[in-house]
PDB file of C-alpha atoms in Angstrom:
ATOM      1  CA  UNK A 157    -129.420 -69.586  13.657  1.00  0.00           C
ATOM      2  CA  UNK A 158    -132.610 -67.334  13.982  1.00  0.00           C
ATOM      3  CA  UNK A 159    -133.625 -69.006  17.281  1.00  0.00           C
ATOM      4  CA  UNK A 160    -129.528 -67.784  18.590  1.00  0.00           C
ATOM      5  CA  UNK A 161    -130.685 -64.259  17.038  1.00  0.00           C
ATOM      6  CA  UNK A 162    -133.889 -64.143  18.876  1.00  0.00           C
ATOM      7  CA  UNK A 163    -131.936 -65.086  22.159  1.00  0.00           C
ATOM      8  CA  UNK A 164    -128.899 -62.494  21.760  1.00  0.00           C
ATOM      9  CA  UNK A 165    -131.510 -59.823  21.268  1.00  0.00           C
ATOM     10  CA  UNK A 166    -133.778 -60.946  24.028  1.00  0.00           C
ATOM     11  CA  UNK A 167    -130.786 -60.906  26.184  1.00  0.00           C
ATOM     12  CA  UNK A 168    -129.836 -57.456  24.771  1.00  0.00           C
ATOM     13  CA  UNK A 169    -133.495 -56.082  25.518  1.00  0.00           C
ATOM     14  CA  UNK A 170    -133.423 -57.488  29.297  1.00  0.00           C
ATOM     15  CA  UNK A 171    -130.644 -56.107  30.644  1.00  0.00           C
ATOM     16  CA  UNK A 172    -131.404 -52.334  28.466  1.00  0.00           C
ATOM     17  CA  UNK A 173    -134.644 -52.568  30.813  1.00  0.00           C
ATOM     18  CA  UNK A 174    -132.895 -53.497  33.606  1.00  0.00           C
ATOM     19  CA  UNK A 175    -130.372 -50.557  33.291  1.00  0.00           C
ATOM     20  CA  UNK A 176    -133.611 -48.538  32.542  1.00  0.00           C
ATOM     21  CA  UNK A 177    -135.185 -49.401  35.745  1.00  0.00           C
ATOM     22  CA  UNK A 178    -132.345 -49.013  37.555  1.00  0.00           C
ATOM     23  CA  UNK A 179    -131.963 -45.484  36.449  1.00  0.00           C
ATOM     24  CA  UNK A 180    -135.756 -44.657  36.476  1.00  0.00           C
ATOM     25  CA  UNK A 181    -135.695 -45.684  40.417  1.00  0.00           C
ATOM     26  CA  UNK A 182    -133.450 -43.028  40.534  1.00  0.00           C
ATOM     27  CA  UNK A 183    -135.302 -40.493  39.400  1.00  0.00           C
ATOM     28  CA  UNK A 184    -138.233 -41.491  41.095  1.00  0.00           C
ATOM     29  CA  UNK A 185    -137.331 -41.393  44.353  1.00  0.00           C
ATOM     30  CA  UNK A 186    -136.061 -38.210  43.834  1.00  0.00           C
ATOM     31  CA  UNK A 187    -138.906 -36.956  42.159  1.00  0.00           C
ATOM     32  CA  UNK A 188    -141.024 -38.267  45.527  1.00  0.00           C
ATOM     33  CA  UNK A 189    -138.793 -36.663  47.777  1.00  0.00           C
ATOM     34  CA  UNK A 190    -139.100 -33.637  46.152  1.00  0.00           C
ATOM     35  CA  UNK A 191    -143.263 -33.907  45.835  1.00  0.00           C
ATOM     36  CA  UNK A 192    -142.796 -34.455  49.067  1.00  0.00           C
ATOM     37  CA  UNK A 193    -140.741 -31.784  50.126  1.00  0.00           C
ATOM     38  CA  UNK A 194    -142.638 -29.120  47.875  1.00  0.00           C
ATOM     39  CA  UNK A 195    -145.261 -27.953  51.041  1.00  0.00           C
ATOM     40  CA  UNK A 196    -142.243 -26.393  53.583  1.00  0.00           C
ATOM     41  CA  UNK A 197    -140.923 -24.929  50.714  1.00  0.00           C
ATOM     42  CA  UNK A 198    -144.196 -23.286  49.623  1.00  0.00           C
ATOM     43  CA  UNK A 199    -144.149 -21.709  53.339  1.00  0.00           C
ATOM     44  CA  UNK A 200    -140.142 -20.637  53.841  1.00  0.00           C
ATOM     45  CA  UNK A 201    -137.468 -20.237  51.085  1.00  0.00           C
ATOM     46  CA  UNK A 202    -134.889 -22.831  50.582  1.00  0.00           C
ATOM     47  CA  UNK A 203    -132.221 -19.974  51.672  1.00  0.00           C
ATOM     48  CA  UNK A 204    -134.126 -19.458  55.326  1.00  0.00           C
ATOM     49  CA  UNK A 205    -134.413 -23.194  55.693  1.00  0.00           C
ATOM     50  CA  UNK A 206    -130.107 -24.221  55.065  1.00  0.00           C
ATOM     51  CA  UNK A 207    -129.194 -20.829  57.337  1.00  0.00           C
ATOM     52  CA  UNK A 208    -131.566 -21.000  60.298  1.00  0.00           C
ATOM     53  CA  UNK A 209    -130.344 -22.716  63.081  1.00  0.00           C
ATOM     54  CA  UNK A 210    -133.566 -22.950  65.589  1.00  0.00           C
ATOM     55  CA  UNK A 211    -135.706 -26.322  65.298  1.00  0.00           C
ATOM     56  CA  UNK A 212    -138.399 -26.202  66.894  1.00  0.00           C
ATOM     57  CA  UNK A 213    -141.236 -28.029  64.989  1.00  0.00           C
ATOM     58  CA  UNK A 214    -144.222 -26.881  67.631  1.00  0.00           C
ATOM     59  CA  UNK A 215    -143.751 -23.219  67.033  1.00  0.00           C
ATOM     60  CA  UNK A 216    -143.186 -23.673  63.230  1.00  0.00           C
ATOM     61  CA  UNK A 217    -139.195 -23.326  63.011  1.00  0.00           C
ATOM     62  CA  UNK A 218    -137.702 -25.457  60.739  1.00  0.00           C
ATOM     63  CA  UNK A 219    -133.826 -24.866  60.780  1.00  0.00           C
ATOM     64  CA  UNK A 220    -131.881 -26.938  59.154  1.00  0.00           C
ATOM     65  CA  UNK A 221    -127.967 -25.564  59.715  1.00  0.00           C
ATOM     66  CA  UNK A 222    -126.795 -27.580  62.363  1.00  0.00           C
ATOM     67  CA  UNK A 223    -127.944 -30.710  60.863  1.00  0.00           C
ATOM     68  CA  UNK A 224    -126.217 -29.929  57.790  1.00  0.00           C
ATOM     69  CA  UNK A 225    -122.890 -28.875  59.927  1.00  0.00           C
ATOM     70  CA  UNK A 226    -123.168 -32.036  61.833  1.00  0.00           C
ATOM     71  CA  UNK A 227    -123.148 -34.056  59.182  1.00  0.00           C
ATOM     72  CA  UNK A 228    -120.620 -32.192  57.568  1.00  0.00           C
ATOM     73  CA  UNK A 229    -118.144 -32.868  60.532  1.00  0.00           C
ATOM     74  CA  UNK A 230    -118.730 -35.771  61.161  1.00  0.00           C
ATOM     75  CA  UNK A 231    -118.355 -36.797  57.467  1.00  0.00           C
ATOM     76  CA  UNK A 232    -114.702 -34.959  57.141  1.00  0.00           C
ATOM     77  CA  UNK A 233    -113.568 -36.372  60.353  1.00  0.00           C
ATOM     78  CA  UNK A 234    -114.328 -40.017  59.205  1.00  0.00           C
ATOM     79  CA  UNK A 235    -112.687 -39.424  56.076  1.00  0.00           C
ATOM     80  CA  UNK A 236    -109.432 -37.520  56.951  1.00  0.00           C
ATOM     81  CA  UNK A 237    -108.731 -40.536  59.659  1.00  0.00           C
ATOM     82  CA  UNK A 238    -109.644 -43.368  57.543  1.00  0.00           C
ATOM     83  CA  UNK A 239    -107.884 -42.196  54.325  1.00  0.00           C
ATOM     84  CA  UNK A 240    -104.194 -42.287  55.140  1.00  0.00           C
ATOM     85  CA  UNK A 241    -104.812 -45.720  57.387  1.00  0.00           C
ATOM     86  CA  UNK A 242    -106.439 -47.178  54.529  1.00  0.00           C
ATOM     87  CA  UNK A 243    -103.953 -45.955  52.011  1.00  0.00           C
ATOM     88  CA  UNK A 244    -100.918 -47.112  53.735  1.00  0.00           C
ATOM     89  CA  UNK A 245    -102.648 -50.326  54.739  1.00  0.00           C
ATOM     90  CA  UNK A 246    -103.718 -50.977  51.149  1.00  0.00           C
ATOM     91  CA  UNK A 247    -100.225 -50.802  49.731  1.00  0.00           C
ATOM     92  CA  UNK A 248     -98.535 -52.621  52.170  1.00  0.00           C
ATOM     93  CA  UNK A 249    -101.257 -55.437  51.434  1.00  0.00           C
ATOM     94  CA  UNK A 250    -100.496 -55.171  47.959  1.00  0.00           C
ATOM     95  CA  UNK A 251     -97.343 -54.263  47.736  1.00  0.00           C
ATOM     96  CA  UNK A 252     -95.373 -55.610  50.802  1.00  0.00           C
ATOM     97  CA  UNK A 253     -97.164 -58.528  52.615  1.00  0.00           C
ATOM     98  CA  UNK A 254     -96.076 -61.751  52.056  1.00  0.00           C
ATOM     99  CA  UNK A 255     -99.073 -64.450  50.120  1.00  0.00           C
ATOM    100  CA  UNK A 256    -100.264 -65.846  53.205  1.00  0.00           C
ATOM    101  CA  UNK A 257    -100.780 -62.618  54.983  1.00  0.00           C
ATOM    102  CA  UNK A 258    -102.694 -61.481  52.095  1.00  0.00           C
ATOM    103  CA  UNK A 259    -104.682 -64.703  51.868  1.00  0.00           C
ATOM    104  CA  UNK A 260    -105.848 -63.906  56.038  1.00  0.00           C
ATOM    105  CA  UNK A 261    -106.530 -60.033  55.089  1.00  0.00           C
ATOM    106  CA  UNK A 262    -109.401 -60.424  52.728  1.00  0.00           C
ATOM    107  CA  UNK A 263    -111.489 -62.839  54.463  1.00  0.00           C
ATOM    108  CA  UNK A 264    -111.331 -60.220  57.526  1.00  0.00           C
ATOM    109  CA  UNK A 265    -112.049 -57.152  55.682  1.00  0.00           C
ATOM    110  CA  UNK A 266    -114.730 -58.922  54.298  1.00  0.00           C
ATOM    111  CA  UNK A 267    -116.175 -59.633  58.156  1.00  0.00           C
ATOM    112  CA  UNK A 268    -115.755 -56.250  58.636  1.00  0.00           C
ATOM    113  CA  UNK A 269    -117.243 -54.715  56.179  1.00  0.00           C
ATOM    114  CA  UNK A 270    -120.354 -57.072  56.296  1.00  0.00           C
ATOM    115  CA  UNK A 271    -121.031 -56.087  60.220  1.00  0.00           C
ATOM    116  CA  UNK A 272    -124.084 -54.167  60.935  1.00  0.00           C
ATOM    117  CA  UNK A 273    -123.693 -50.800  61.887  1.00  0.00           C
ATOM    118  CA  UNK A 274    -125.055 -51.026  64.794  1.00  0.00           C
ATOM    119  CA  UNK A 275    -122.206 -53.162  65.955  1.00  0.00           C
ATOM    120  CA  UNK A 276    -120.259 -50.686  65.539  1.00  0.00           C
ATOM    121  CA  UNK A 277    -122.623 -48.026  67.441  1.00  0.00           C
ATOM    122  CA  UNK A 278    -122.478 -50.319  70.064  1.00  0.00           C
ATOM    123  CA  UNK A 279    -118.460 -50.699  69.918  1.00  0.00           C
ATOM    124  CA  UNK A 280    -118.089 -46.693  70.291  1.00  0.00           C
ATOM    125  CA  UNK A 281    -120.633 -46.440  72.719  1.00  0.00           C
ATOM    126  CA  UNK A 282    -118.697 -48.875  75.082  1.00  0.00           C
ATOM    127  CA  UNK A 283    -115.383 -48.158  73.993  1.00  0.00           C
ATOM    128  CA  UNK A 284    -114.754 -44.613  72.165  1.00  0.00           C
ATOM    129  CA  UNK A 285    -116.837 -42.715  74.210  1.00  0.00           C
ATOM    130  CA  UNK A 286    -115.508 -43.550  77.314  1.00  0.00           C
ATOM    131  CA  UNK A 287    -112.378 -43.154  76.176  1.00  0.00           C
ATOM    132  CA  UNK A 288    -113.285 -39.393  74.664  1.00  0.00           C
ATOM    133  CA  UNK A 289    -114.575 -38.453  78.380  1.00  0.00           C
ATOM    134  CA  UNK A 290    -111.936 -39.583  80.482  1.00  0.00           C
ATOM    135  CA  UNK A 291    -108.885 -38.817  78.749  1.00  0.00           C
ATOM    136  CA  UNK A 292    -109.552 -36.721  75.213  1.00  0.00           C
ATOM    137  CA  UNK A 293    -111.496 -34.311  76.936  1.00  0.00           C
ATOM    138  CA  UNK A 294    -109.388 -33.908  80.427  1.00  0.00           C
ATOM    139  CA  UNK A 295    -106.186 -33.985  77.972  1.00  0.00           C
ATOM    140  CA  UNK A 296    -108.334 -30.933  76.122  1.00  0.00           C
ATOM    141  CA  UNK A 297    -109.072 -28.922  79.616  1.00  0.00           C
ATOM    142  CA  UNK A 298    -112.640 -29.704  78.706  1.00  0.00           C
ATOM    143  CA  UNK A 299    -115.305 -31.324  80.250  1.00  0.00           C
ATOM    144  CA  UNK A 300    -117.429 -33.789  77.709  1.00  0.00           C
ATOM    145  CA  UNK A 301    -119.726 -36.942  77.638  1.00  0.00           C
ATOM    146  CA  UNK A 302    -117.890 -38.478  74.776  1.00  0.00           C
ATOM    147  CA  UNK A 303    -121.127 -38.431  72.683  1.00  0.00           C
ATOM    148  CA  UNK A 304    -119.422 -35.720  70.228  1.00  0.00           C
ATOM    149  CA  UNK A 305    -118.060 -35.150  66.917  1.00  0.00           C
ATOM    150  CA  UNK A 306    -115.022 -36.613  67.450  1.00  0.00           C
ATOM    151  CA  UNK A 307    -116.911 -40.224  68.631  1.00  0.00           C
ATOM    152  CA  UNK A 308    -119.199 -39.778  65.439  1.00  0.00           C
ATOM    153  CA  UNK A 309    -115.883 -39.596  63.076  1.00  0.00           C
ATOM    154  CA  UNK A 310    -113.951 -42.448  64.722  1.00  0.00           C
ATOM    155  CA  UNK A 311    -116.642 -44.896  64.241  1.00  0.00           C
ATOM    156  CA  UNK A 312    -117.797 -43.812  60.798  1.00  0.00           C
ATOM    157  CA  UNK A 313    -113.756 -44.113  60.354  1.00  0.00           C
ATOM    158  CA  UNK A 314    -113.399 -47.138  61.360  1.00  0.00           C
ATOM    159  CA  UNK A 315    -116.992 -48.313  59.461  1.00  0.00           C
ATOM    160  CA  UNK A 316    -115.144 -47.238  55.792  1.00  0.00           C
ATOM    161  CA  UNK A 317    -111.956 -48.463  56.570  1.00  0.00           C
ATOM    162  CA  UNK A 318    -112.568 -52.255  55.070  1.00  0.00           C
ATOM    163  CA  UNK A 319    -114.078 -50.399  52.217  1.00  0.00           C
ATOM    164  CA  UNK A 320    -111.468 -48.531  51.212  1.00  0.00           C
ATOM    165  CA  UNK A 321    -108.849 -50.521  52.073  1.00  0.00           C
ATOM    166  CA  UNK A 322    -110.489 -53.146  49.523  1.00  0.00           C
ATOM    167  CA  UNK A 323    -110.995 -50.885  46.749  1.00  0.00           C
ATOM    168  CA  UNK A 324    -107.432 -48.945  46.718  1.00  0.00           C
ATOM    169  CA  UNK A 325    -106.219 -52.993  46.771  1.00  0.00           C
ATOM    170  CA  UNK A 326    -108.177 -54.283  43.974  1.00  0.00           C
ATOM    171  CA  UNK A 327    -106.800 -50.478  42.121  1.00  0.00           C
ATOM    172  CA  UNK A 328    -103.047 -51.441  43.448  1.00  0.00           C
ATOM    173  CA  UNK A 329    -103.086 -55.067  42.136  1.00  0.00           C
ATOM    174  CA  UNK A 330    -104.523 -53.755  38.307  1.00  0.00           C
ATOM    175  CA  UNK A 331    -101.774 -52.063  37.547  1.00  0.00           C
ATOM    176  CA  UNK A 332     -99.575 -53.142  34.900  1.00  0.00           C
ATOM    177  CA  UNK A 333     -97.042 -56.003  36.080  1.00  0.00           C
ATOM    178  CA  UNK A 334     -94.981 -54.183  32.993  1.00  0.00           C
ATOM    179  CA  UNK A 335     -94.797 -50.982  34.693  1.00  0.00           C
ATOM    180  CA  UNK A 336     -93.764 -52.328  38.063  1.00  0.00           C
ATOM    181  CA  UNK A 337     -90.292 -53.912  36.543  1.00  0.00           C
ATOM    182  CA  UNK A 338     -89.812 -50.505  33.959  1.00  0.00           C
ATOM    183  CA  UNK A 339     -89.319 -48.547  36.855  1.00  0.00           C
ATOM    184  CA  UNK A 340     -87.324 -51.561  38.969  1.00  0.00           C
ATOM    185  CA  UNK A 341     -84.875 -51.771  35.787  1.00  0.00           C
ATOM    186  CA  UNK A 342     -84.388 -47.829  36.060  1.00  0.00           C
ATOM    187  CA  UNK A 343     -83.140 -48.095  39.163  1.00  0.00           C
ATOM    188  CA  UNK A 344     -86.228 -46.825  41.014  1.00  0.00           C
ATOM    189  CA  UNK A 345     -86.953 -48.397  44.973  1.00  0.00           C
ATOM    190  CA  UNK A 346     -90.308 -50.340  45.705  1.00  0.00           C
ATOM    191  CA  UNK A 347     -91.939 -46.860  47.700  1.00  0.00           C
ATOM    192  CA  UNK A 348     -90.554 -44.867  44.680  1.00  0.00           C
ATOM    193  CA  UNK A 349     -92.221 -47.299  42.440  1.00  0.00           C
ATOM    194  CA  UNK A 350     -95.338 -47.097  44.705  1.00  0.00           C
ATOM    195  CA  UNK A 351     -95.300 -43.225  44.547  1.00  0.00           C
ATOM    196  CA  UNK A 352     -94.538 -42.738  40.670  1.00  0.00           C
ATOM    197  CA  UNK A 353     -96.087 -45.651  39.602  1.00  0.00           C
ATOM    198  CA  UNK A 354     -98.578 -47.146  41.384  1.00  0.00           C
ATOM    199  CA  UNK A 355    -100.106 -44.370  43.028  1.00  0.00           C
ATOM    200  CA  UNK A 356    -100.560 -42.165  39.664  1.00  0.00           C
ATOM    201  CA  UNK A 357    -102.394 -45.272  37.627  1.00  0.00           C
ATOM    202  CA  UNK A 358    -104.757 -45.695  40.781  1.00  0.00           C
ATOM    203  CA  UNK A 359    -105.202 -41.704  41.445  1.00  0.00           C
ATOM    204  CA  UNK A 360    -108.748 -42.129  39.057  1.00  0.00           C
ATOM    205  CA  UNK A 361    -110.081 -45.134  40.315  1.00  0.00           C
ATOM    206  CA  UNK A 362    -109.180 -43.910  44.194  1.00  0.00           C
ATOM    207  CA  UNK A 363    -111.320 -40.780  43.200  1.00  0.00           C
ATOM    208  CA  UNK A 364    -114.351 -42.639  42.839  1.00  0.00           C
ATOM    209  CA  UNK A 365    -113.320 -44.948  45.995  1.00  0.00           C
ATOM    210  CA  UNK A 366    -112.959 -42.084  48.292  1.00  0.00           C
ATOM    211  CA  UNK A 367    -116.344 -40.572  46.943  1.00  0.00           C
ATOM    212  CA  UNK A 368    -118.037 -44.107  47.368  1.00  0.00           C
ATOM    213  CA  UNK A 369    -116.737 -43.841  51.073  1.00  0.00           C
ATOM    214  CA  UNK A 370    -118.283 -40.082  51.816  1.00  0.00           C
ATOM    215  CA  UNK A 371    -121.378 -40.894  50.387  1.00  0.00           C
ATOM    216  CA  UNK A 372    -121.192 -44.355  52.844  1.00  0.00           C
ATOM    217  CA  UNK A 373    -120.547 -42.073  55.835  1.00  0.00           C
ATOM    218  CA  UNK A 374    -123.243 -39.281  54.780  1.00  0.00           C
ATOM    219  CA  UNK A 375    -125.656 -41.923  54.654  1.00  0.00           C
ATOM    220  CA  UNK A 376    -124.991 -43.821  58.073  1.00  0.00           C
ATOM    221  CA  UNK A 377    -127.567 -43.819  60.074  1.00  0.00           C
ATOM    222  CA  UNK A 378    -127.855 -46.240  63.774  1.00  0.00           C
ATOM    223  CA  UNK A 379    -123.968 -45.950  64.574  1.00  0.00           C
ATOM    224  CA  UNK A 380    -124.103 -42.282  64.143  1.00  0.00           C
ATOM    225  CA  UNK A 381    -127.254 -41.580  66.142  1.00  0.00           C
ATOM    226  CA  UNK A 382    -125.282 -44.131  69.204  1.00  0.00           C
ATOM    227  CA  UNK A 383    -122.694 -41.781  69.503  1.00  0.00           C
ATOM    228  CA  UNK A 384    -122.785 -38.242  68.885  1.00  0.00           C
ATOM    229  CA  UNK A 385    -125.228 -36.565  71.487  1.00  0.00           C
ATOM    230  CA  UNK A 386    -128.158 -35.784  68.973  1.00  0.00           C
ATOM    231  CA  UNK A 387    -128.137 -32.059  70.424  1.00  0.00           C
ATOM    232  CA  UNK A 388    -129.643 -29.408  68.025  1.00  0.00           C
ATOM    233  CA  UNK A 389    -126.196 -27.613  67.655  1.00  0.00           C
ATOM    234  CA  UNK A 390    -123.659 -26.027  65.562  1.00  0.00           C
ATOM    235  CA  UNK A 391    -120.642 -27.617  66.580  1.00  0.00           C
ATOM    236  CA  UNK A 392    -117.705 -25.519  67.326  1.00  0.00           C
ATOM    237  CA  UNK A 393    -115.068 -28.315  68.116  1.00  0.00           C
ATOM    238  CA  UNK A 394    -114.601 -32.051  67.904  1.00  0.00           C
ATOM    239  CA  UNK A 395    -116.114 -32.738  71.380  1.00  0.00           C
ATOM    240  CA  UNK A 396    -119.207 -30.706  70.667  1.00  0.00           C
ATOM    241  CA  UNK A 397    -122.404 -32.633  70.229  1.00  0.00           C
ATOM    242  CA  UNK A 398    -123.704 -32.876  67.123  1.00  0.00           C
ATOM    243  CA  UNK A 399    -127.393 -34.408  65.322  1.00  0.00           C
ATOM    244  CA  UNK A 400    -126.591 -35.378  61.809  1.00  0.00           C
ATOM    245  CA  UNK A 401    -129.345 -35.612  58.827  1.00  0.00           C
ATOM    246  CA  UNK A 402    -129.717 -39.406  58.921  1.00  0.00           C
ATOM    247  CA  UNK A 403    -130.156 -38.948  62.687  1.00  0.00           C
ATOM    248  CA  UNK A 404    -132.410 -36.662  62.556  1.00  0.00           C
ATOM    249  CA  UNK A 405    -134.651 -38.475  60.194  1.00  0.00           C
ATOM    250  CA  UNK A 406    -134.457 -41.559  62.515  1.00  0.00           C
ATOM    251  CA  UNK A 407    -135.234 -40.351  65.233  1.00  0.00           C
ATOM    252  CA  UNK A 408    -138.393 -37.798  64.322  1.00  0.00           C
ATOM    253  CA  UNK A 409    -140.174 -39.966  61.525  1.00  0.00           C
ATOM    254  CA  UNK A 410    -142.471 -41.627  63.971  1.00  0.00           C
ATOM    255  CA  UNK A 411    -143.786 -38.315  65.317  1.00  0.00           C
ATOM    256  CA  UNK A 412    -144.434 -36.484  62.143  1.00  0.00           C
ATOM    257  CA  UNK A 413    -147.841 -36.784  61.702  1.00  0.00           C
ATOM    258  CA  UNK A 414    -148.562 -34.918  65.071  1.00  0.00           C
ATOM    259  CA  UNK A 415    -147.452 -31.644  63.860  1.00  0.00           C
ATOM    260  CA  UNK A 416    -148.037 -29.780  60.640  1.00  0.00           C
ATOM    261  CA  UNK A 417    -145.129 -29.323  58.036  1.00  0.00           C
ATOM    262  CA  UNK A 418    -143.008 -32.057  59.940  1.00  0.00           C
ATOM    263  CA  UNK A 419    -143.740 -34.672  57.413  1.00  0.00           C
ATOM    264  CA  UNK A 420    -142.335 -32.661  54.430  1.00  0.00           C
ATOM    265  CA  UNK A 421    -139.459 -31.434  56.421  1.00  0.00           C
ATOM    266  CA  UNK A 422    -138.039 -34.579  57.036  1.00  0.00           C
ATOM    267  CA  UNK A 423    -138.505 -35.049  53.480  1.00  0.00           C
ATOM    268  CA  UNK A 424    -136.414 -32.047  52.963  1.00  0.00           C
ATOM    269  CA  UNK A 425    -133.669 -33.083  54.793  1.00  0.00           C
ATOM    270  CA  UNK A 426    -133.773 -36.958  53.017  1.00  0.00           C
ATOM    271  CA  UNK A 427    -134.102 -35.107  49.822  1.00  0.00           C
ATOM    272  CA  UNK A 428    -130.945 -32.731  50.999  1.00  0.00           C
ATOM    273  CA  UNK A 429    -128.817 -35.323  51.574  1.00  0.00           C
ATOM    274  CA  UNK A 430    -130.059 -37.105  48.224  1.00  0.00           C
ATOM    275  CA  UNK A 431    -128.928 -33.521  46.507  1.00  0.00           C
ATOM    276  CA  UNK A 432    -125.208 -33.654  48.345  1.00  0.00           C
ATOM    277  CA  UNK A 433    -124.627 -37.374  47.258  1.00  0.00           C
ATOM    278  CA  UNK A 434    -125.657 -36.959  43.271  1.00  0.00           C
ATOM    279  CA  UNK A 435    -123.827 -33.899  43.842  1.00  0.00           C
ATOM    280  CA  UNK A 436    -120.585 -35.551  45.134  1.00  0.00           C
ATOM    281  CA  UNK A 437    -120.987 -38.395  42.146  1.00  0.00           C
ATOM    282  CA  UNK A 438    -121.008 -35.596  39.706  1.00  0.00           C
ATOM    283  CA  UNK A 439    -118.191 -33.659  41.161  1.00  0.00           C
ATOM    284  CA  UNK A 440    -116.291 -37.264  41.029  1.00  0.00           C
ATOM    285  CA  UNK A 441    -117.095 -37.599  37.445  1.00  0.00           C
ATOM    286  CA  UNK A 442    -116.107 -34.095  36.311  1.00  0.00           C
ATOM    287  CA  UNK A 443    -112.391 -34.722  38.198  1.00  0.00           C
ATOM    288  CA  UNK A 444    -112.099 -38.074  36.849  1.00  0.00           C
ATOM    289  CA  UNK A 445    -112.324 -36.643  33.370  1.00  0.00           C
ATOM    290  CA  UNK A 446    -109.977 -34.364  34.204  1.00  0.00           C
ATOM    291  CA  UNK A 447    -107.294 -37.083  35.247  1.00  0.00           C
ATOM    292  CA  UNK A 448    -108.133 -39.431  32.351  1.00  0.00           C
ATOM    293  CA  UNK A 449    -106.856 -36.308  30.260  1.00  0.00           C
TER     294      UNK A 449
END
């Protein structure tokens, strides 16, 4: 009995320090990115930094704007495509498709969510943004590359879409069989059921999905930098050019060293788009308390 005892509580005490590293790994690396941040912001305020728009790293000027709108557009146009495909996807999967269809599904959203990403840079650099300069942008009365905002969303889209289809799935298929046949017997049809049903148990849990998914596209790096022009601009439409943060850090961390302050700007704009992420979490958090009530 005292030998059990001792092995419940060493199994107790393992996994508290594994949760405790976990979360101290956490904190760490944001406590390095902001050490490492701390010199640029001993030289220029965090306000001049977000709202100036020239980078030019020889001459001292560190903007940060259009990185942040870049990545802003790019992350909104990923997420407003993917969503509603995903959605509707999802509960046709679950609520719909025969067995066997179902069966063939998760095996390939599996594949697809296990493909690099830069299969998928490589996918919209043959495919969307050809496509994007030959018949988006004539269709638009504009003339365009196809390395825009628009190419950027699509694949980042298409990236999340095995991701969320997955999740809202596994959320679909929890809820109560009992539920399901209380609304049948009332004389409600299967997309009512869906709507009123289905739909309201998963709203929590698809919360957190859809946040899991932004913070997937914020932090997508090699696809990104593929297809969306890299050009130090504020974007003004989808087929505008655009350098998002991961990009941005990709591309410039080899050169650093060669000028001053580079080195802890880059950290700036990792330790940025650490800040928008734990933000995002929290924000998650907050409105899934609010549904729970």
């Amino acid at each position: 009995m005292t030998y059990r005892i001792f092995k419940d509580k060493m199994a107790g005490s393992v996994m508290a320090a594994l949760t405790l590293a976990a979360i101290l790994l956490v904190v760490v690396m944001a406590m390095e990115l902001c050490v490492k941040s701390a010199p640029i912001l001993r030289h220029y305020s965090l306000w001049t930094l977000l709202t100036e728009s020239q980078w030019k790293p020889m001459k001292g000027e560190f903007g940060f704007l259009p990185f942040l709108a870049g990545t802003f557009w790019c992350t909104v146009v990923a997420i407003v495509l993917a969503l509603p495909v995903s959605l509707l996807m999802a509960v046709y999967l679950t609520e719909y498709a025969r067995p066997q269809l179902r069966t063939y599904a998760y095996p390939l959203l599996d594949i697809l969510a296990g493909l690099p990403s830069v299969i998928y840079g490589v996918w919209g650099s043959l495919l969307i943004v050809p496509w994007i300069s030959h018949t988006v942008a004539p269709f638009a009365d504009r003339q365009s590359s196809g390395y825009t905002v628009l190419a950027g969303g699509i694949v980042l889209g298409v990236m999340i879409l095995p991701l969320l289809i997955s999740l809202f799935m596994e959320l679909f298929a929890n809820v109560s069989q009992n539920l399901h046949e209380a609304s049948t017997a009332l004389g409600a049809t299967r997309w009512q059921t869906v709507k009123h049903v289905v739909l309201r148990q998963s709203a929590p849990g698809m919360m957190a999905a859809i946040v899991l998914a932004l913070s997937r596209t914020m932090g997508e790096t090699i696809a990104v930098l593929m297809v969306c022009g890299n050009l130090i601009i504020i974007p003004n439409s989808l087929l505008d050019a655009c350098y998002p943060i991961p990009a941005l850090i990709a591309n410039n961390y080899g050169e650093m060293l060669s000028v001053p302050m580079y080195e802890s700007a880059l950290m700036l704009a990792a330790f940025l788009l650490f800040i928008l992420v734990v933000m995002m979490n929290i924000g998650s958090r907050i409105i899934l308390k609010r549904f729970r009530s």
